[in-house]
Short mmCIF file of C-alpha atoms in Angstrom, two decimals:
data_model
loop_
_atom_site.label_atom_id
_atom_site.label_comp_id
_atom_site.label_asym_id
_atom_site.label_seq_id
_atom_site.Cartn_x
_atom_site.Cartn_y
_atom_site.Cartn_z
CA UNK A 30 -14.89 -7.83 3.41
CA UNK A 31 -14.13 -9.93 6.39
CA UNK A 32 -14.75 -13.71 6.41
CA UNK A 33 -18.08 -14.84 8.23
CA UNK A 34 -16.61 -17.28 10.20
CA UNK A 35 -12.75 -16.22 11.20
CA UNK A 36 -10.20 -19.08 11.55
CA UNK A 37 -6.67 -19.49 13.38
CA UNK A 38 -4.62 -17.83 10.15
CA UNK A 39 -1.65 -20.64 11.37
CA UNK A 40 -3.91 -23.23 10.44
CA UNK A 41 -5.54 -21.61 7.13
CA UNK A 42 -2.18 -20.93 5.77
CA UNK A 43 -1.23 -24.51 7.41
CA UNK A 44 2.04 -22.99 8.48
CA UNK A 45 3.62 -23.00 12.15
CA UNK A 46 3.31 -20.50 14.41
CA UNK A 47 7.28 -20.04 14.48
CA UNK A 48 6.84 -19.77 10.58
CA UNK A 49 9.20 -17.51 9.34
CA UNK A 50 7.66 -14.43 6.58
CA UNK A 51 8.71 -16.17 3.60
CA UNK A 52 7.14 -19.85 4.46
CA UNK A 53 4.01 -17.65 5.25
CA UNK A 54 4.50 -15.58 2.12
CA UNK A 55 5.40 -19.13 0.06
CA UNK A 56 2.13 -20.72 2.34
CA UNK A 57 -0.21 -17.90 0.80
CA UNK A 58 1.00 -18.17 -2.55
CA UNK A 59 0.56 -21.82 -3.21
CA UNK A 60 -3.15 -22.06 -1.81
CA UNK A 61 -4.13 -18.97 -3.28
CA UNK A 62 -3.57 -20.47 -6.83
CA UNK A 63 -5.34 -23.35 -5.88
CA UNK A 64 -8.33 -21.88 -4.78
CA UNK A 65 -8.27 -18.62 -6.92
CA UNK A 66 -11.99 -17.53 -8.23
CA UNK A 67 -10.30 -17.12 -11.82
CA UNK A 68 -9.27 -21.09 -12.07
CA UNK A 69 -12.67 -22.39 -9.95
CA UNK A 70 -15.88 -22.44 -12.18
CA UNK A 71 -19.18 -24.10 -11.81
CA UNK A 72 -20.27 -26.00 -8.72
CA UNK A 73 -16.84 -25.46 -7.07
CA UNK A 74 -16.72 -21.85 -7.48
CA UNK A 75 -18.39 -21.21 -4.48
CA UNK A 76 -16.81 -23.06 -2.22
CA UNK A 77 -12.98 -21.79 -3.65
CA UNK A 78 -14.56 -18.21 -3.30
CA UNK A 79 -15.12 -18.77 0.39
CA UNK A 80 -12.01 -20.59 0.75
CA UNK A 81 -9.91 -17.57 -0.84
CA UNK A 82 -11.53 -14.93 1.53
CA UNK A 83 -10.02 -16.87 4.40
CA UNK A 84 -6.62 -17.81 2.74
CA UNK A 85 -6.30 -13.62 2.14
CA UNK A 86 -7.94 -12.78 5.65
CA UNK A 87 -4.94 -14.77 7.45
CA UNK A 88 -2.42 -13.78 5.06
CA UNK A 89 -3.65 -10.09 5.67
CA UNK A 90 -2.94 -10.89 9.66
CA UNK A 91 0.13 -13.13 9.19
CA UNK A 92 1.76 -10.84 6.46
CA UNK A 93 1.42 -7.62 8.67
CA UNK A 94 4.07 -7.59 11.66
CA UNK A 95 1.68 -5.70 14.05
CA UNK A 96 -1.27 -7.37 13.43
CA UNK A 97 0.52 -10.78 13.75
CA UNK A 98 1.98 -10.03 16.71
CA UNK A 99 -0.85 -8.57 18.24
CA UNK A 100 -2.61 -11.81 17.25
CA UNK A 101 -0.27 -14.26 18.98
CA UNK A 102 -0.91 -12.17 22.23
CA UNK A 103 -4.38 -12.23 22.02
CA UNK A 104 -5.76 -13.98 19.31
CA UNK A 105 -8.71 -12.39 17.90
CA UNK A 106 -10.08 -10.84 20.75
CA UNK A 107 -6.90 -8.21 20.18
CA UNK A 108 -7.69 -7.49 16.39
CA UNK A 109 -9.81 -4.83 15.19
CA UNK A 110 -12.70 -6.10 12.58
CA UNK A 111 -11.07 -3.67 10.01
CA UNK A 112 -7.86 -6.17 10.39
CA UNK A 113 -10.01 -9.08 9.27
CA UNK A 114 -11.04 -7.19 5.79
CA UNK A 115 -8.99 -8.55 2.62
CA UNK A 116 -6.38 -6.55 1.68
CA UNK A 117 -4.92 -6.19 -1.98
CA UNK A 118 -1.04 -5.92 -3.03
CA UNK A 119 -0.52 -3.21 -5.57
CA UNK A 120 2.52 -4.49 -6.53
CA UNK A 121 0.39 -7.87 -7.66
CA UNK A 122 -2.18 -6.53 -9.53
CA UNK A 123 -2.69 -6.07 -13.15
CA UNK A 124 -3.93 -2.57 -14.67
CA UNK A 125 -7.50 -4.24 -15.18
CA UNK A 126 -8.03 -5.37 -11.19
CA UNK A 127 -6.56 -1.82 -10.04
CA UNK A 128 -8.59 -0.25 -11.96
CA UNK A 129 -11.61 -2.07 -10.62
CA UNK A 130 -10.20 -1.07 -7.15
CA UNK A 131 -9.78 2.53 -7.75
CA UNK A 132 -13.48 2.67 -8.97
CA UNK A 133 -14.74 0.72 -5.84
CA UNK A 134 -12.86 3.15 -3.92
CA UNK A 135 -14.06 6.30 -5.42
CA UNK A 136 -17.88 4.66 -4.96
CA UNK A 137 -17.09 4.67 -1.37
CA UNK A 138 -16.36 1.32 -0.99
CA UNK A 139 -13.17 0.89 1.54
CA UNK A 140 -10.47 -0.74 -0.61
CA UNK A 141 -7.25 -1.84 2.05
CA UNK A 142 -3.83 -2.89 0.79
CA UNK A 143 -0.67 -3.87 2.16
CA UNK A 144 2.47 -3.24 2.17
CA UNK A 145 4.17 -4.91 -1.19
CA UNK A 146 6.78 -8.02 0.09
CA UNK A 147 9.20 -7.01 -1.79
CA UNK A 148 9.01 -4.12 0.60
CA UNK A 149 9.44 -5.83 4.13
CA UNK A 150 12.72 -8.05 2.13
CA UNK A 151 14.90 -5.28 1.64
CA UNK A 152 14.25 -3.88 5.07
CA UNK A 153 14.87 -7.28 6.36
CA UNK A 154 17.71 -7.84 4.23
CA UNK A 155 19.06 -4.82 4.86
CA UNK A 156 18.74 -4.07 1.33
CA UNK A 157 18.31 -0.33 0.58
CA UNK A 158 19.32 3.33 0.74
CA UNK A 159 17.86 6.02 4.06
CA UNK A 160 17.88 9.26 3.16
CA UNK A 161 18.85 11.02 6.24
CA UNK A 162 16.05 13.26 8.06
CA UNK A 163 16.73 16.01 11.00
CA UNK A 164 14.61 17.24 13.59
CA UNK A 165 12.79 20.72 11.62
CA UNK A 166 13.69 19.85 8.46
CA UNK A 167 11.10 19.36 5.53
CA UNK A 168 11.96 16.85 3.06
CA UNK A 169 10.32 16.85 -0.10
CA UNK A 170 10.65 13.50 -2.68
CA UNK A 171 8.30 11.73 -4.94
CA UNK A 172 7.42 7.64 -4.43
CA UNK A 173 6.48 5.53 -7.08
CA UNK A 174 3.03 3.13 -7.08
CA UNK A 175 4.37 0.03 -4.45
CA UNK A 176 7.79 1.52 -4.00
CA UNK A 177 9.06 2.93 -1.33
CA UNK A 178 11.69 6.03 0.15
CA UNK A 179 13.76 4.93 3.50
CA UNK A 180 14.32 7.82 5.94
CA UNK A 181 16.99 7.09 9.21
CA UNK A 182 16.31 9.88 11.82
CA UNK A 183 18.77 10.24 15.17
CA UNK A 184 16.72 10.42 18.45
CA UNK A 185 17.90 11.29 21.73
CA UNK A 186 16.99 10.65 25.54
CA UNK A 187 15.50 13.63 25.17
CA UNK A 188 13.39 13.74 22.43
CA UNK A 189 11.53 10.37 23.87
CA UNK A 190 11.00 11.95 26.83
CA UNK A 191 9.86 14.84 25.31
CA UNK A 192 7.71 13.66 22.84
CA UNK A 193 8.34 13.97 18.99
CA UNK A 194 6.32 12.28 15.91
CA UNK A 195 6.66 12.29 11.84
CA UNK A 196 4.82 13.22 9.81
CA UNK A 197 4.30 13.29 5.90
CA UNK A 198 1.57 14.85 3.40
CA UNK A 199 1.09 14.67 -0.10
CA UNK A 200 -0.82 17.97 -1.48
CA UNK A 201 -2.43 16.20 -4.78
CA UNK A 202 -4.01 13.74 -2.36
CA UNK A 203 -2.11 11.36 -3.05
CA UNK A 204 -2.72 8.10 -0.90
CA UNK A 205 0.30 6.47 0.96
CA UNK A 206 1.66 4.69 3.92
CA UNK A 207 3.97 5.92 7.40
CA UNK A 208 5.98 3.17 8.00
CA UNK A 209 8.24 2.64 11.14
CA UNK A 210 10.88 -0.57 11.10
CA UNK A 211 12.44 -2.11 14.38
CA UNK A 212 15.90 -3.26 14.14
CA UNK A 213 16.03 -6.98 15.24
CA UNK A 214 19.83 -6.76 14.12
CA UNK A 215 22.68 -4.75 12.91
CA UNK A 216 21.58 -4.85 9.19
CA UNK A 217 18.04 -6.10 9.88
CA UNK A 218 15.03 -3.84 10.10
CA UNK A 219 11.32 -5.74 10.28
CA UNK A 220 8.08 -3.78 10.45
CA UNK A 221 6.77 -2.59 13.65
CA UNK A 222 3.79 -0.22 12.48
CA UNK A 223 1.95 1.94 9.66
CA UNK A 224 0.01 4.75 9.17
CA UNK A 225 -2.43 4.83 6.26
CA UNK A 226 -2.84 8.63 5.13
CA UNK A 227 -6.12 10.20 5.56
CA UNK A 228 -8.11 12.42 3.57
CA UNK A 229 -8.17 16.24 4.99
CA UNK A 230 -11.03 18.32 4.53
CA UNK A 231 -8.81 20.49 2.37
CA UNK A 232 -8.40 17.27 0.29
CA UNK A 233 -4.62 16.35 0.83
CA UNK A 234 -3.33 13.08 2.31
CA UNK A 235 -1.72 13.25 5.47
CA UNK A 236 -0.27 10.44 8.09
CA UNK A 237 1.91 10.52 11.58
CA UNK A 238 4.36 8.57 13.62
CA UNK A 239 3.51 10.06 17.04
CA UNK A 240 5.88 8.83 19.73
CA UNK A 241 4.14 11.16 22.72
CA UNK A 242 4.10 10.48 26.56
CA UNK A 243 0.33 10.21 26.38
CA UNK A 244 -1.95 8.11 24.57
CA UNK A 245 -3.19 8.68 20.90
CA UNK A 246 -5.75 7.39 18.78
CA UNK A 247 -5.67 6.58 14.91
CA UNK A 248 -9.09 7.89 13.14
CA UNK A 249 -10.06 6.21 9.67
CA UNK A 250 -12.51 7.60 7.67
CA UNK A 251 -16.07 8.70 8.06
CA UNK A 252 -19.10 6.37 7.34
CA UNK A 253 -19.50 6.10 2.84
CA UNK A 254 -22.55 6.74 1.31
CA UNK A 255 -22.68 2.80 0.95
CA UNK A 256 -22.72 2.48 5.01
CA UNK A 257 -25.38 4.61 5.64
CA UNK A 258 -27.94 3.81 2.89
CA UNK A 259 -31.51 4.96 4.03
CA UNK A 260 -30.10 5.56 7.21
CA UNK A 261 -28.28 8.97 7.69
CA UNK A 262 -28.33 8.89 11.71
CA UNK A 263 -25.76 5.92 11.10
CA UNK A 264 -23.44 9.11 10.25
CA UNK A 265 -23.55 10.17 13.57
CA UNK A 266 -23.58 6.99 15.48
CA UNK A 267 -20.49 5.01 13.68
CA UNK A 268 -18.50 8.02 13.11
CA UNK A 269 -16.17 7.17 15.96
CA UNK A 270 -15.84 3.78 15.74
CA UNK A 271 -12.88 3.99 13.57
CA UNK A 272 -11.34 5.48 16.28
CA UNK A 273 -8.78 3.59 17.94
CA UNK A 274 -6.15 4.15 20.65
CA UNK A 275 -2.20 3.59 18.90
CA UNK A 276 0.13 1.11 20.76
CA UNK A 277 2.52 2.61 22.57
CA UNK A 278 6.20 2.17 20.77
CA UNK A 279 8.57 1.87 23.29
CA UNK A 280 11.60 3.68 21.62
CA UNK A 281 15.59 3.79 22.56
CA UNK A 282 17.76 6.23 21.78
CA UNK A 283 19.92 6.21 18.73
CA UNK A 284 18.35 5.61 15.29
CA UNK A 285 15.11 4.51 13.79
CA UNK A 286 14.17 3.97 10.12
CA UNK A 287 10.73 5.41 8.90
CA UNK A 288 9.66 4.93 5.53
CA UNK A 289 6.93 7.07 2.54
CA UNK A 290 5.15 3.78 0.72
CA UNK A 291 3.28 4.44 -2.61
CA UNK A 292 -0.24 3.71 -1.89
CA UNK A 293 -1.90 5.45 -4.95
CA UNK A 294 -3.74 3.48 -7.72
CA UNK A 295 -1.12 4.88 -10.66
CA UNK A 296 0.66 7.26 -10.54
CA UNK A 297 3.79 8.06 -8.32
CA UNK A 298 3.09 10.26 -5.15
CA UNK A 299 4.58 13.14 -4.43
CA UNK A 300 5.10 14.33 -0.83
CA UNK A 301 6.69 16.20 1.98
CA UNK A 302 8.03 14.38 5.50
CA UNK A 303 9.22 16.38 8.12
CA UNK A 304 9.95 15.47 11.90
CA UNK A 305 8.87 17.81 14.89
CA UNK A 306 10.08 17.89 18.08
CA UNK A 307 7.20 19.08 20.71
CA UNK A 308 9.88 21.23 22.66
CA UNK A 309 11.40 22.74 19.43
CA UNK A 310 13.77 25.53 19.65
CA UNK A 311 11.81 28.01 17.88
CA UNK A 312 8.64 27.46 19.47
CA UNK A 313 7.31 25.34 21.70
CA UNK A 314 4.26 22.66 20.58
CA UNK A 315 3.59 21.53 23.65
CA UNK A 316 0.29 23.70 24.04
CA UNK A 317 -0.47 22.08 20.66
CA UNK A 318 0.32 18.17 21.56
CA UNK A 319 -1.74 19.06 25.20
CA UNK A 320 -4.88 20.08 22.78
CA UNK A 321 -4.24 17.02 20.90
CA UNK A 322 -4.55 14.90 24.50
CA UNK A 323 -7.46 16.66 25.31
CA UNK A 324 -10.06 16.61 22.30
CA UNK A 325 -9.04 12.59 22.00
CA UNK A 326 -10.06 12.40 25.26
CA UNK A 327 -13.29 13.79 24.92
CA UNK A 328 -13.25 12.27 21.73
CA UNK A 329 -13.18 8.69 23.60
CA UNK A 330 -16.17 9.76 25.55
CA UNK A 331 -18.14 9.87 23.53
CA UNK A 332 -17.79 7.66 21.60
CA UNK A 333 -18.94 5.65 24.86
CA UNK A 334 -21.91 7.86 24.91
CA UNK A 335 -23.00 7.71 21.66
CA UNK A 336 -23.43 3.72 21.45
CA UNK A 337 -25.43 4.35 24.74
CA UNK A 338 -27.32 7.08 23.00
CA UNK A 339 -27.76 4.67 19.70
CA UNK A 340 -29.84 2.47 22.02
CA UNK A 341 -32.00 5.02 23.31
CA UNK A 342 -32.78 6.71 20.24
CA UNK A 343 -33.36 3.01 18.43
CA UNK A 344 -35.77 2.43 21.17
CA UNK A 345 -37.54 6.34 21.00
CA UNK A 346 -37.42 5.98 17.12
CA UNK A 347 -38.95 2.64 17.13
CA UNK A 348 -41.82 4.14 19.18
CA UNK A 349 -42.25 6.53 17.15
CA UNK A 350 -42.24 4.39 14.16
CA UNK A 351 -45.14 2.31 16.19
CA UNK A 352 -47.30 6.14 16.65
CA UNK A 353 -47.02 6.83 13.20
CA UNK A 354 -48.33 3.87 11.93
CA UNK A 355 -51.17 4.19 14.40
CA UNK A 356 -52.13 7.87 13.25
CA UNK A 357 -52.13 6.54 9.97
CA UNK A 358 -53.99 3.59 10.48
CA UNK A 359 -56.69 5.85 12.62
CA UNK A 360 -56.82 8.58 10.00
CA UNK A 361 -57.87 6.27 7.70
CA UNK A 362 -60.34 4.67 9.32
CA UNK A 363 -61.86 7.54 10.44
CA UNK A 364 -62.47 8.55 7.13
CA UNK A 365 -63.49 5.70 5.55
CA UNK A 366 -66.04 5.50 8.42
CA UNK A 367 -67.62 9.06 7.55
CA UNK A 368 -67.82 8.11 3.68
CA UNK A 369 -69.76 5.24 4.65
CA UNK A 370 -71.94 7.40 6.90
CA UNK A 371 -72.46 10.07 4.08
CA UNK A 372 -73.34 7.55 1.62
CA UNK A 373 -75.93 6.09 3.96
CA UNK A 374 -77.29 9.53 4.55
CA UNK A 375 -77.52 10.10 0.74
CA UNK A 376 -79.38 6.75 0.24
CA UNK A 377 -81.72 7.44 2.92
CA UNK A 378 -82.83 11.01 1.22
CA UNK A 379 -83.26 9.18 -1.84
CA UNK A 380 -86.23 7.25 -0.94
CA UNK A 381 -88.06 4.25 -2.29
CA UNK A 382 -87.74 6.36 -5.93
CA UNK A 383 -83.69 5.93 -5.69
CA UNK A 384 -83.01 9.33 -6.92
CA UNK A 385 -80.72 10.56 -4.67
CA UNK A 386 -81.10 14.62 -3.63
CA UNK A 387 -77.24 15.12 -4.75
CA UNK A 388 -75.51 12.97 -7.32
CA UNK A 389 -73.14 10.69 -5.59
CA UNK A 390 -70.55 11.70 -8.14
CA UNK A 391 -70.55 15.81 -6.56
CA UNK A 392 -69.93 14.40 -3.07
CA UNK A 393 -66.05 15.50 -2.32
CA UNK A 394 -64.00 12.49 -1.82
CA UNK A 395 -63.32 12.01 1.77
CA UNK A 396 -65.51 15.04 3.33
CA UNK A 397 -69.19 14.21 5.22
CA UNK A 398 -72.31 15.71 3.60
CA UNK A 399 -74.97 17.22 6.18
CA UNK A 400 -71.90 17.30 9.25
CA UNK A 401 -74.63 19.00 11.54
CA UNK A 402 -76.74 15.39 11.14
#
């Protein structure tokens, strides 16, 4: 849940903006304690609740190389509203709280986490193993819950130019995270960008690097349940607006370190990465990548035309809402009016004797006696 009223992250965290990830990470940790729901009871409770949400909104931001980057360039106006939703660290959890999460999840409800610290340190510190990955080659591993597989993959002039992307799936459905590093030095890799793994229809996880010469858009998940309440058009009408055009990675040639993060709940995931070349020796994707172009294209239309469409049907629905109520209201008084006028008749033909000619009680509800009167 995002906070209601967003705040500079800088000054929530009361860190610099040259602040370096482990005075942020050290920043976080300290006020978090403080103002932690668990240690705040009675009438401060309330206010530490609202203060937590912000201290994990701008940790969320500051904590995430992309997002904190694209926050220094733009400030809020160049963050998404899902980047201002809390995000949880599996690694920091306890079996009681991840269970909680994994039950929120399944209702529907969208759970985000990031990616565990200890994570971003050894890339940083240059601290860990890369498998080596080749251009056609499937590589198949298992990652445990938080933990993480390095891959280093050689790219050429012409692969860039070309277009190429990475991609991993798991076929339990296991959820985890794409991640690419930038080298800043030799030994020193920092995070440029993720990829969350989707959902497929045929229920596995999948997620892509896709370094193309055209633009591409990321697609989260549909509307839940919880989202559209009493409202199914809502469905229709925010199904695109987790659609968002990727920043283009401007790559060099030589190598670049990709990495499988363990997303799931529990248990470890098991998966399958592979990289593709679009201009591939045995066959050529291109026709594929130019579809790819195309329906996100079309895709961005209308996703324009459907907010204008919103508005219009709001507007016809709420019209309609208006005639309804009308008929109703009209129906109703109509017949109400014609019981009344039946009755009359009936008390009328009973004369000064008051014996009626037909019992009140074998009038049909709701129907007029002598219509041709």
């Amino acid at each position: 849940m995002a906070a209601s009223t967003p705040e500079d992250p800088y000054e929530v965290l009361q860190v610099q903006q040259t602040a370096s990830p482990d005075e942020i990470k050290s920043a976080y940790r300290k006020l978090a304690l403080i103002n932690h729901p668990d240690k705040n009871q009675g009438a401060s409770a309330e206010e530490a609740a609202e203060k937590f949400q912000k201290i994990a909104t701008a940790y969320g931001i500051l904590s995430d190389p992309d997002k904190r980057r694209r926050y220094d360039q733009g400030g809020f106006a160049n963050l998404n509203p899902s980047d201002l939703e809390v995000q949880l660290d599996l690694s920091s959890l306890g079996v009681v709280n991840t269970a909680m999460a994994a039950i929120f999840n399944k209702l529907g409800v969208p759970v985000k986490t990031v990616v565990a610290q200890h994570v971003l340190d050894a890339a940083y510190m240059g601290n860990f193993k890369a498998l080596q990955l080749q251009f056609g080659e499937k590589h198949s591993d298992k990652v445990d819950k938080a933990g993480v597989v390095f891959y280093e993959l050689t790219v050429t002039e012409q692969h860039i130019a070309e277009g190429f992307a990475v991609g991993a799936h798991s076929i339990q459905g296991s959820r985890f995270k794409l991640l690419l590093f930038e080298q800043a030095v030799d030994t020193q890799w920092e995070l440029l960008t993720q990829e969350d793994s989707q959902k497929t229809k045929k229920g596995m996880q999948m997620a892509g690097l896709y370094f193309f010469p055209f633009l591409t858009c990321r697609m989260g998940p549909k509307p839940s349940a919880l989202e559209t309440g009493s409202d199914p058009e809502v469905m229709l009408f925010k199904r695109l607006d987790s659609m968002q055009p990727r920043e283009h990675v401007q790559l060099r040639p030589g190598r670049i370190l990709v990495a499988v993060y363990g997303d799931n709940w529990f248990n470890r995931v098991r998966y399958t990465i592979q990289a593709v070349h679009t201009m591939s020796m045995d066959r050529s994707l291109a026709p594929i990548a130019d579809t790819v172009q195309q329906v996100e294209a079309k895709l961005l239309q209308k996703k324009i035309e459907l907010r204008q469409f919103e508005s219009e049907y709001r507007q016809v629905q709420s019209q309609f809402e208006t005639v309804v109520k009308r008929f109703n209201k009209e129906q109703k008084e109509v017949e109400d009016l014609l019981q009344i006028r039946d009755q009359a008749y009936l008390d009328l033909l009973a004369g000064n004797d008051g014996q009626a000619v037909v019992p009140k009680q074998q009038i049909p509800p709701q129907k007029g006696w002598l219509k041709g009167s």
